[in-house]
Amino acid sequence: MIQFFIDIFNPDMVFLMYATLIGIFASFAFGIMGTFVVIKRVSFIAGAISHCILGGIGLGMYLNKVHEITWMTPQIGAILMAIFSALLIGYFTIYYKEREDTLIGALWAFGMAIGLILIYYTPGYTDPMSYLFGSILMVGLEDLITVIILDILVLTITILFFNKFVSICFDEEFARLRGINTRFYYILLLVLIAITVVMLINVVGIVMIVAMLTIPSGIASVLSKNIKSMIIYSILISLFTVITGLAISYEINAPSGPVIIILSSIIYFIAIVFLRKRIF
Amino acid sequence: MKNIIIEVDKLNFTYEHLDKNVLENISFKICENEFVGIIGPNGGGKTTLVKILLGLLSPQSGSVQIFGTKPGKNPHKIAYLPQHLVFDPQIPITVEEVVLMGCLGHRFIGLYTQKDHQNAIEAMTKMNVIEYQNAFFSSLSGGQKQRVLIARALTCRPKILILDEPSAGIDTHHEQILLDLLKKLNAEMSIIMVSHEYQFVSSLVDYVICINKDSHIHYPNEINEKNFQEIISKKYQYIAHDHEVKTK
């Protein structure tokens, strides 16, 4: 493990520094948005958004290579699809409550299927595994800059509307009576979750995003007395699991995403066993 | 002469899935600092009427004026205590955080200010829940939770307080505490209390509006335990309805 922390500063292994910095910056967004995912109980929606993103990645690759639309990179495709799917799912969950789970389930699979088809029709071989299970050790400076920009965006909007987000999670009817446009803030929250999901793709991959958005905040909810402390614990737990998971995966030469998730899950199970006061 | 703050005239309302009215030809006026009871049988339309007053539902016909404007236009003048608070008890939220929510809507962006915190402390003190300020909201008893929710409602210094079945789920001791607090609050604001138990509201109200599809106004000296059932079951028409369903 110590070798990992020495190699972070090795100029020949700059990818390790990028991976660590992405993990650090992304942990802030994971901690904040993860808290809202847990208290609003929208992990199923976050899962659907993350799987729809594969459709955006596929579309980005296809348009970039086949139609030579240079600005349409897989990353831009992922961001656009994340926002689009958040808006679509938000609309469905507000106006089609009766069939909410079925619709979300259908979108979940639809987005992924579209992505796989477009990747298949894109010339050249692309291994979808790196998107599905993460590839934090393959990231570059561009990825780091994207994560920093998205992080600033998520943090700024959350700080500005924090009280409104908490109120719609706790008592939506009361918030509405206070003149707050609860539908707007619900959809804004989903868009921020979607942006956070884009950051998570490199770290843990599409398949395990839900775990990273719920496990650190699930542990934090047992330790916390209020929502602000839940967010702080959640950020700290995310930081610990991402950095330690990276170090372990580097040491044992294993994919970083699954190692981070296994580490988080173990801490979560220990928290359930030893902190039973509040079962979640 | 007291100012009229709520004026309902020939109100008719039905839900999307129903073919008959839940409320029909409802008319009444409420003046400032009055204490009014809304009573009636379950399914008679009491909560529906409250949701119309709050601007959460829109009537098909008739008019509703609150402070001279449509319902929902003065969110900070009306405070509401719901019959059941649907919330996730596992959300780690303190009593103070819940009460502070009463300050929502004052500004578009930003966190709560020092003044908001002062208002919250004042409201918690008034409702005798200041000692639970840092306690988990979900760890409180039913009666304590109710007082916290009233404190939340009071932080915006409302002119009207609407309580929907406040006696549901609390014991007689807490019922009395609540009634004493409401009596004090009535000096500062109008109070509308919905209940299906006349005995609960009888000691406080100036008059009661019996809602059972239509409306009748009765004064406390006209109602007693013997004729109460007769009054509320007159033209009894229970209409099963869901308050969340969209209106036509």
CSV table of C-alpha atoms in Angstrom, one decimal, chain B residues 94-185:
chain,number,residue,atom,x,y,z
B,94,THR,CA,-32.9,17.4,14.3
B,95,VAL,CA,-35.9,19.2,15.7
B,96,GLU,CA,-34.3,22.6,15.0
B,97,GLU,CA,-33.8,21.7,11.3
B,98,VAL,CA,-37.4,20.7,11.0
B,99,VAL,CA,-38.6,24.0,12.6
B,100,LEU,CA,-36.3,26.0,10.4
B,101,MET,CA,-38.1,24.7,7.3
B,102,GLY,CA,-40.9,27.1,8.3
B,103,CYS,CA,-38.6,29.9,7.1
B,104,LEU,CA,-38.4,28.4,3.6
B,105,GLY,CA,-39.5,30.5,0.7
B,106,HIS,CA,-38.4,33.8,2.1
B,107,ARG,CA,-35.5,34.0,-0.4
B,108,PHE,CA,-34.6,32.3,-3.6
B,109,ILE,CA,-31.1,31.1,-2.7
B,110,GLY,CA,-28.9,30.7,0.3
B,111,LEU,CA,-28.8,29.0,3.7
B,112,TYR,CA,-30.8,30.0,6.8
B,113,THR,CA,-29.9,33.3,8.3
B,114,GLN,CA,-29.3,34.3,11.9
B,115,LYS,CA,-32.8,35.8,12.0
B,116,ASP,CA,-34.3,32.5,10.8
B,117,HIS,CA,-32.6,30.7,13.6
B,118,GLN,CA,-33.9,33.3,16.1
B,119,ASN,CA,-37.5,32.9,14.7
B,120,ALA,CA,-37.1,29.1,15.0
B,121,ILE,CA,-35.9,29.3,18.7
B,122,GLU,CA,-38.8,31.7,19.5
B,123,ALA,CA,-41.3,29.2,17.9
B,124,MET,CA,-39.8,26.2,19.7
B,125,THR,CA,-39.9,28.2,23.0
B,126,LYS,CA,-43.6,29.0,22.4
B,127,MET,CA,-44.5,25.4,21.7
B,128,ASN,CA,-42.4,24.1,24.7
B,129,VAL,CA,-40.1,22.0,22.5
B,130,ILE,CA,-36.9,24.1,23.0
B,131,GLU,CA,-35.4,21.4,25.2
B,132,TYR,CA,-35.5,19.0,22.2
B,133,GLN,CA,-33.8,21.4,19.8
B,134,ASN,CA,-30.9,19.1,19.0
B,135,ALA,CA,-32.8,15.8,19.4
B,136,PHE,CA,-33.6,13.6,16.4
B,137,PHE,CA,-37.1,14.5,15.2
B,138,SER,CA,-38.0,10.8,14.7
B,139,SER,CA,-37.1,10.0,18.3
B,140,LEU,CA,-39.9,12.2,19.7
B,141,SER,CA,-43.4,11.0,20.8
B,142,GLY,CA,-46.5,11.7,18.7
B,143,GLY,CA,-47.5,14.7,20.9
B,144,GLN,CA,-44.0,16.2,20.8
B,145,LYS,CA,-43.7,15.8,17.1
B,146,GLN,CA,-47.0,17.6,16.7
B,147,ARG,CA,-45.8,20.5,18.8
B,148,VAL,CA,-42.6,20.6,16.7
B,149,LEU,CA,-44.7,20.8,13.5
B,150,ILE,CA,-46.8,23.6,14.9
B,151,ALA,CA,-43.5,25.4,15.8
B,152,ARG,CA,-42.4,24.9,12.2
B,153,ALA,CA,-45.7,26.4,11.1
B,154,LEU,CA,-45.3,29.4,13.4
B,155,THR,CA,-41.8,30.4,12.3
B,156,CYS,CA,-43.2,32.4,9.4
B,157,ARG,CA,-45.5,34.3,11.8
B,158,PRO,CA,-48.7,33.3,10.0
B,159,LYS,CA,-52.1,34.9,10.3
B,160,ILE,CA,-54.1,31.7,10.0
B,161,LEU,CA,-53.2,28.3,11.5
B,162,ILE,CA,-55.0,25.3,10.0
B,163,LEU,CA,-54.8,22.0,11.9
B,164,ASP,CA,-56.1,18.8,10.4
B,165,GLU,CA,-57.3,16.3,13.0
B,166,PRO,CA,-54.6,17.3,15.6
B,167,SER,CA,-55.9,14.9,18.2
B,168,ALA,CA,-55.3,11.9,16.0
B,169,GLY,CA,-52.5,9.7,17.6
B,170,ILE,CA,-52.0,11.7,20.8
B,171,ASP,CA,-53.1,10.8,24.3
B,172,THR,CA,-55.5,12.9,26.5
B,173,HIS,CA,-52.7,14.5,28.4
B,174,HIS,CA,-51.0,15.8,25.2
B,175,GLU,CA,-54.4,16.8,23.9
B,176,GLN,CA,-54.9,19.1,26.8
B,177,ILE,CA,-51.4,20.6,26.4
B,178,LEU,CA,-52.2,21.2,22.7
B,179,LEU,CA,-55.5,22.9,23.5
B,180,ASP,CA,-53.9,25.2,26.0
B,181,LEU,CA,-51.3,26.2,23.5
B,182,LEU,CA,-53.8,26.8,20.8
B,183,LYS,CA,-55.9,29.0,23.2
B,184,LYS,CA,-52.8,31.2,23.6
B,185,LEU,CA,-52.0,31.3,19.9
